[in-house]
Amino acid sequence: MSSLSRRDEILNTALKLFNEQGSANVSTRHIAEAMGISPGNLYYYFPHKEAIIHAILDRAEALFEGVYDFDSAHLPSPKSLLKRREHYFWEYRFFQSEMMLLFQNDPSLKERFGKLQQKRLKEIEKMLGVLQEAGILRPLKEELKKILTQNLWIVSNFWNLFLEIEGRLFEEETKGVIENILALLKPHMTREGIAWILLDN
């Protein structure tokens, strides 16, 4: 087995256990036991659990690279634009529902996520500008665009925490984030924008 495939196997196992049991309840020893390998074998790839969590975040980040990279002449359908986020919400649910605890345990993770947040906010704001240029959204004042950008980010990142508190963190429920994102956009849409949404229906 190659180093890459063993590394991926560790991440897959850790992600499964984190999602099922919560990361606080899973140690590197538990991950090694679930894989049938020694802790020393696991430490060859990851020196501690925090390194595993950072590597899982690498995967999650990769899902969104290039998602907002389109122009007004080549608009994706709403479904194709949002489907990666739907996948992310279920496959990486432990990270969203445990975010504050993870940050308390690893300040470097909080710092990293803060930088990622600023990057994504800029990408979302740029996307709104492209949707305006395409006639999907009505012209937005800068202050309103900033608020809408923040609201889209908040809904898209803390939906699972809301479901966790409600006791409804199930796969079908996580898909509701798409409806909520579109609900934020619809009041600012033109007729063309509404037609754009209906492309997926």
PDB file of N, CA, C and O in Angstrom, residues 29-69:
ATOM      1  N   ARG A  29      -5.683   6.614  18.990  1.00  0.00           N
ATOM      2  CA  ARG A  29      -5.709   5.173  19.281  1.00  0.00           C
ATOM      3  C   ARG A  29      -6.986   4.542  18.736  1.00  0.00           C
ATOM      4  O   ARG A  29      -6.953   3.447  18.159  1.00  0.00           O
ATOM      5  N   HIS A  30      -8.122   5.243  18.893  1.00  0.00           N
ATOM      6  CA  HIS A  30      -9.390   4.727  18.362  1.00  0.00           C
ATOM      7  C   HIS A  30      -9.329   4.604  16.838  1.00  0.00           C
ATOM      8  O   HIS A  30      -9.835   3.625  16.268  1.00  0.00           O
ATOM      9  N   ILE A  31      -8.719   5.583  16.201  1.00  0.00           N
ATOM     10  CA  ILE A  31      -8.612   5.555  14.735  1.00  0.00           C
ATOM     11  C   ILE A  31      -7.747   4.381  14.300  1.00  0.00           C
ATOM     12  O   ILE A  31      -8.104   3.638  13.378  1.00  0.00           O
ATOM     13  N   ALA A  32      -6.613   4.195  14.992  1.00  0.00           N
ATOM     14  CA  ALA A  32      -5.718   3.091  14.659  1.00  0.00           C
ATOM     15  C   ALA A  32      -6.407   1.743  14.867  1.00  0.00           C
ATOM     16  O   ALA A  32      -6.292   0.829  14.037  1.00  0.00           O
ATOM     17  N   GLU A  33      -7.138   1.605  15.971  1.00  0.00           N
ATOM     18  CA  GLU A  33      -7.846   0.364  16.258  1.00  0.00           C
ATOM     19  C   GLU A  33      -8.882   0.061  15.178  1.00  0.00           C
ATOM     20  O   GLU A  33      -9.045  -1.086  14.750  1.00  0.00           O
ATOM     21  N   ALA A  34      -9.611   1.097  14.742  1.00  0.00           N
ATOM     22  CA  ALA A  34     -10.638   0.913  13.714  1.00  0.00           C
ATOM     23  C   ALA A  34     -10.032   0.462  12.397  1.00  0.00           C
ATOM     24  O   ALA A  34     -10.679  -0.230  11.604  1.00  0.00           O
ATOM     25  N   MET A  35      -8.764   0.831  12.170  1.00  0.00           N
ATOM     26  CA  MET A  35      -8.079   0.457  10.941  1.00  0.00           C
ATOM     27  C   MET A  35      -7.315  -0.848  11.063  1.00  0.00           C
ATOM     28  O   MET A  35      -6.871  -1.419  10.062  1.00  0.00           O
ATOM     29  N   GLY A  36      -7.124  -1.307  12.294  1.00  0.00           N
ATOM     30  CA  GLY A  36      -6.353  -2.512  12.505  1.00  0.00           C
ATOM     31  C   GLY A  36      -4.859  -2.293  12.341  1.00  0.00           C
ATOM     32  O   GLY A  36      -4.124  -3.202  11.925  1.00  0.00           O
ATOM     33  N   ILE A  37      -4.389  -1.083  12.674  1.00  0.00           N
ATOM     34  CA  ILE A  37      -2.961  -0.774  12.595  1.00  0.00           C
ATOM     35  C   ILE A  37      -2.487  -0.305  13.966  1.00  0.00           C
ATOM     36  O   ILE A  37      -3.291  -0.004  14.853  1.00  0.00           O
ATOM     37  N   SER A  38      -1.194  -0.222  14.150  1.00  0.00           N
ATOM     38  CA  SER A  38      -0.640   0.234  15.418  1.00  0.00           C
ATOM     39  C   SER A  38      -0.672   1.764  15.474  1.00  0.00           C
ATOM     40  O   SER A  38      -0.610   2.425  14.433  1.00  0.00           O
ATOM     41  N   PRO A  39      -0.751   2.338  16.683  1.00  0.00           N
ATOM     42  CA  PRO A  39      -0.673   3.797  16.797  1.00  0.00           C
ATOM     43  C   PRO A  39       0.603   4.345  16.176  1.00  0.00           C
ATOM     44  O   PRO A  39       0.602   5.428  15.567  1.00  0.00           O
ATOM     45  N   GLY A  40       1.707   3.605  16.291  1.00  0.00           N
ATOM     46  CA  GLY A  40       2.966   4.055  15.710  1.00  0.00           C
ATOM     47  C   GLY A  40       2.882   4.192  14.203  1.00  0.00           C
ATOM     48  O   GLY A  40       3.483   5.105  13.618  1.00  0.00           O
ATOM     49  N   ASN A  41       2.147   3.291  13.562  1.00  0.00           N
ATOM     50  CA  ASN A  41       1.945   3.364  12.116  1.00  0.00           C
ATOM     51  C   ASN A  41       1.195   4.639  11.760  1.00  0.00           C
ATOM     52  O   ASN A  41       1.531   5.341  10.800  1.00  0.00           O
ATOM     53  N   LEU A  42       0.167   4.944  12.548  1.00  0.00           N
ATOM     54  CA  LEU A  42      -0.609   6.166  12.297  1.00  0.00           C
ATOM     55  C   LEU A  42       0.261   7.404  12.502  1.00  0.00           C
ATOM     56  O   LEU A  42       0.193   8.354  11.707  1.00  0.00           O
ATOM     57  N   TYR A  43       1.092   7.398  13.562  1.00  0.00           N
ATOM     58  CA  TYR A  43       1.917   8.566  13.863  1.00  0.00           C
ATOM     59  C   TYR A  43       2.964   8.837  12.777  1.00  0.00           C
ATOM     60  O   TYR A  43       3.487   9.951  12.686  1.00  0.00           O
ATOM     61  N   TYR A  44       3.259   7.835  11.978  1.00  0.00           N
ATOM     62  CA  TYR A  44       4.183   8.039  10.867  1.00  0.00           C
ATOM     63  C   TYR A  44       3.609   9.060   9.887  1.00  0.00           C
ATOM     64  O   TYR A  44       4.348   9.825   9.262  1.00  0.00           O
ATOM     65  N   TYR A  45       2.279   9.076   9.778  1.00  0.00           N
ATOM     66  CA  TYR A  45       1.603   9.980   8.841  1.00  0.00           C
ATOM     67  C   TYR A  45       1.089  11.242   9.529  1.00  0.00           C
ATOM     68  O   TYR A  45       1.117  12.330   8.948  1.00  0.00           O
ATOM     69  N   PHE A  46       0.621  11.082  10.765  1.00  0.00           N
ATOM     70  CA  PHE A  46       0.052  12.216  11.501  1.00  0.00           C
ATOM     71  C   PHE A  46       0.538  12.158  12.950  1.00  0.00           C
ATOM     72  O   PHE A  46       0.226  11.197  13.658  1.00  0.00           O
ATOM     73  N   PRO A  47       1.268  13.167  13.420  1.00  0.00           N
ATOM     74  CA  PRO A  47       1.831  13.127  14.770  1.00  0.00           C
ATOM     75  C   PRO A  47       0.795  13.259  15.888  1.00  0.00           C
ATOM     76  O   PRO A  47       1.057  12.858  17.022  1.00  0.00           O
ATOM     77  N   HIS A  48      -0.372  13.789  15.572  1.00  0.00           N
ATOM     78  CA  HIS A  48      -1.418  13.952  16.580  1.00  0.00           C
ATOM     79  C   HIS A  48      -2.764  14.175  15.888  1.00  0.00           C
ATOM     80  O   HIS A  48      -2.831  14.353  14.659  1.00  0.00           O
ATOM     81  N   LYS A  49      -3.823  14.167  16.672  1.00  0.00           N
ATOM     82  CA  LYS A  49      -5.178  14.274  16.120  1.00  0.00           C
ATOM     83  C   LYS A  49      -5.401  15.614  15.431  1.00  0.00           C
ATOM     84  O   LYS A  49      -6.106  15.695  14.420  1.00  0.00           O
ATOM     85  N   GLU A  50      -4.802  16.667  15.975  1.00  0.00           N
ATOM     86  CA  GLU A  50      -4.980  17.989  15.372  1.00  0.00           C
ATOM     87  C   GLU A  50      -4.484  18.013  13.926  1.00  0.00           C
ATOM     88  O   GLU A  50      -5.079  18.673  13.063  1.00  0.00           O
ATOM     89  N   ALA A  51      -3.405  17.285  13.653  1.00  0.00           N
ATOM     90  CA  ALA A  51      -2.877  17.220  12.284  1.00  0.00           C
ATOM     91  C   ALA A  51      -3.870  16.528  11.361  1.00  0.00           C
ATOM     92  O   ALA A  51      -4.003  16.895  10.176  1.00  0.00           O
ATOM     93  N   ILE A  52      -4.581  15.535  11.882  1.00  0.00           N
ATOM     94  CA  ILE A  52      -5.607  14.847  11.098  1.00  0.00           C
ATOM     95  C   ILE A  52      -6.743  15.806  10.772  1.00  0.00           C
ATOM     96  O   ILE A  52      -7.236  15.853   9.638  1.00  0.00           O
ATOM     97  N   ILE A  53      -7.159  16.587  11.761  1.00  0.00           N
ATOM     98  CA  ILE A  53      -8.257  17.526  11.546  1.00  0.00           C
ATOM     99  C   ILE A  53      -7.861  18.587  10.526  1.00  0.00           C
ATOM    100  O   ILE A  53      -8.663  18.958   9.651  1.00  0.00           O
ATOM    101  N   HIS A  54      -6.634  19.060  10.580  1.00  0.00           N
ATOM    102  CA  HIS A  54      -6.169  20.030   9.584  1.00  0.00           C
ATOM    103  C   HIS A  54      -6.179  19.412   8.182  1.00  0.00           C
ATOM    104  O   HIS A  54      -6.548  20.075   7.202  1.00  0.00           O
ATOM    105  N   ALA A  55      -5.793  18.156   8.082  1.00  0.00           N
ATOM    106  CA  ALA A  55      -5.778  17.480   6.782  1.00  0.00           C
ATOM    107  C   ALA A  55      -7.198  17.278   6.251  1.00  0.00           C
ATOM    108  O   ALA A  55      -7.433  17.373   5.035  1.00  0.00           O
ATOM    109  N   ILE A  56      -8.140  17.028   7.144  1.00  0.00           N
ATOM    110  CA  ILE A  56      -9.541  16.902   6.736  1.00  0.00           C
ATOM    111  C   ILE A  56     -10.052  18.252   6.235  1.00  0.00           C
ATOM    112  O   ILE A  56     -10.785  18.326   5.243  1.00  0.00           O
ATOM    113  N   LEU A  57      -9.641  19.325   6.904  1.00  0.00           N
ATOM    114  CA  LEU A  57     -10.032  20.658   6.449  1.00  0.00           C
ATOM    115  C   LEU A  57      -9.437  20.951   5.069  1.00  0.00           C
ATOM    116  O   LEU A  57     -10.073  21.619   4.247  1.00  0.00           O
ATOM    117  N   ASP A  58      -8.235  20.448   4.807  1.00  0.00           N
ATOM    118  CA  ASP A  58      -7.646  20.583   3.470  1.00  0.00           C
ATOM    119  C   ASP A  58      -8.588  20.012   2.418  1.00  0.00           C
ATOM    120  O   ASP A  58      -8.806  20.611   1.359  1.00  0.00           O
ATOM    121  N   ARG A  59      -9.115  18.845   2.703  1.00  0.00           N
ATOM    122  CA  ARG A  59     -10.055  18.195   1.783  1.00  0.00           C
ATOM    123  C   ARG A  59     -11.306  19.046   1.578  1.00  0.00           C
ATOM    124  O   ARG A  59     -11.781  19.220   0.457  1.00  0.00           O
ATOM    125  N   ALA A  60     -11.847  19.538   2.693  1.00  0.00           N
ATOM    126  CA  ALA A  60     -13.069  20.336   2.611  1.00  0.00           C
ATOM    127  C   ALA A  60     -12.831  21.611   1.798  1.00  0.00           C
ATOM    128  O   ALA A  60     -13.670  21.999   0.982  1.00  0.00           O
ATOM    129  N   GLU A  61     -11.690  22.253   2.024  1.00  0.00           N
ATOM    130  CA  GLU A  61     -11.363  23.460   1.263  1.00  0.00           C
ATOM    131  C   GLU A  61     -11.291  23.171  -0.229  1.00  0.00           C
ATOM    132  O   GLU A  61     -11.752  23.965  -1.058  1.00  0.00           O
ATOM    133  N   ALA A  62     -10.710  22.031  -0.571  1.00  0.00           N
ATOM    134  CA  ALA A  62     -10.529  21.681  -1.976  1.00  0.00           C
ATOM    135  C   ALA A  62     -11.858  21.555  -2.709  1.00  0.00           C
ATOM    136  O   ALA A  62     -11.926  21.775  -3.926  1.00  0.00           O
ATOM    137  N   LEU A  63     -12.922  21.216  -1.978  1.00  0.00           N
ATOM    138  CA  LEU A  63     -14.236  21.090  -2.595  1.00  0.00           C
ATOM    139  C   LEU A  63     -14.701  22.396  -3.228  1.00  0.00           C
ATOM    140  O   LEU A  63     -15.458  22.399  -4.195  1.00  0.00           O
ATOM    141  N   PHE A  64     -14.245  23.523  -2.672  1.00  0.00           N
ATOM    142  CA  PHE A  64     -14.776  24.815  -3.095  1.00  0.00           C
ATOM    143  C   PHE A  64     -13.822  25.627  -3.962  1.00  0.00           C
ATOM    144  O   PHE A  64     -14.158  26.736  -4.378  1.00  0.00           O
ATOM    145  N   GLU A  65     -12.660  25.063  -4.246  1.00  0.00           N
ATOM    146  CA  GLU A  65     -11.734  25.785  -5.106  1.00  0.00           C
ATOM    147  C   GLU A  65     -12.326  25.890  -6.510  1.00  0.00           C
ATOM    148  O   GLU A  65     -12.682  24.894  -7.131  1.00  0.00           O
ATOM    149  N   GLY A  66     -12.458  27.106  -6.981  1.00  0.00           N
ATOM    150  CA  GLY A  66     -12.981  27.338  -8.324  1.00  0.00           C
ATOM    151  C   GLY A  66     -14.489  27.354  -8.430  1.00  0.00           C
ATOM    152  O   GLY A  66     -15.028  27.602  -9.519  1.00  0.00           O
ATOM    153  N   VAL A  67     -15.211  27.101  -7.334  1.00  0.00           N
ATOM    154  CA  VAL A  67     -16.678  27.058  -7.385  1.00  0.00           C
ATOM    155  C   VAL A  67     -17.260  28.394  -7.855  1.00  0.00           C
ATOM    156  O   VAL A  67     -18.220  28.433  -8.628  1.00  0.00           O
ATOM    157  N   TYR A  68     -16.665  29.492  -7.383  1.00  0.00           N
ATOM    158  CA  TYR A  68     -17.197  30.814  -7.722  1.00  0.00           C
ATOM    159  C   TYR A  68     -16.464  31.451  -8.905  1.00  0.00           C
ATOM    160  O   TYR A  68     -16.629  32.630  -9.187  1.00  0.00           O
ATOM    161  N   ASP A  69     -15.662  30.653  -9.564  1.00  0.00           N
ATOM    162  CA  ASP A  69     -14.846  31.176 -10.663  1.00  0.00           C
ATOM    163  C   ASP A  69     -15.604  31.063 -11.987  1.00  0.00           C
ATOM    164  O   ASP A  69     -15.365  30.158 -12.788  1.00  0.00           O
TER     165      ASP A  69
END
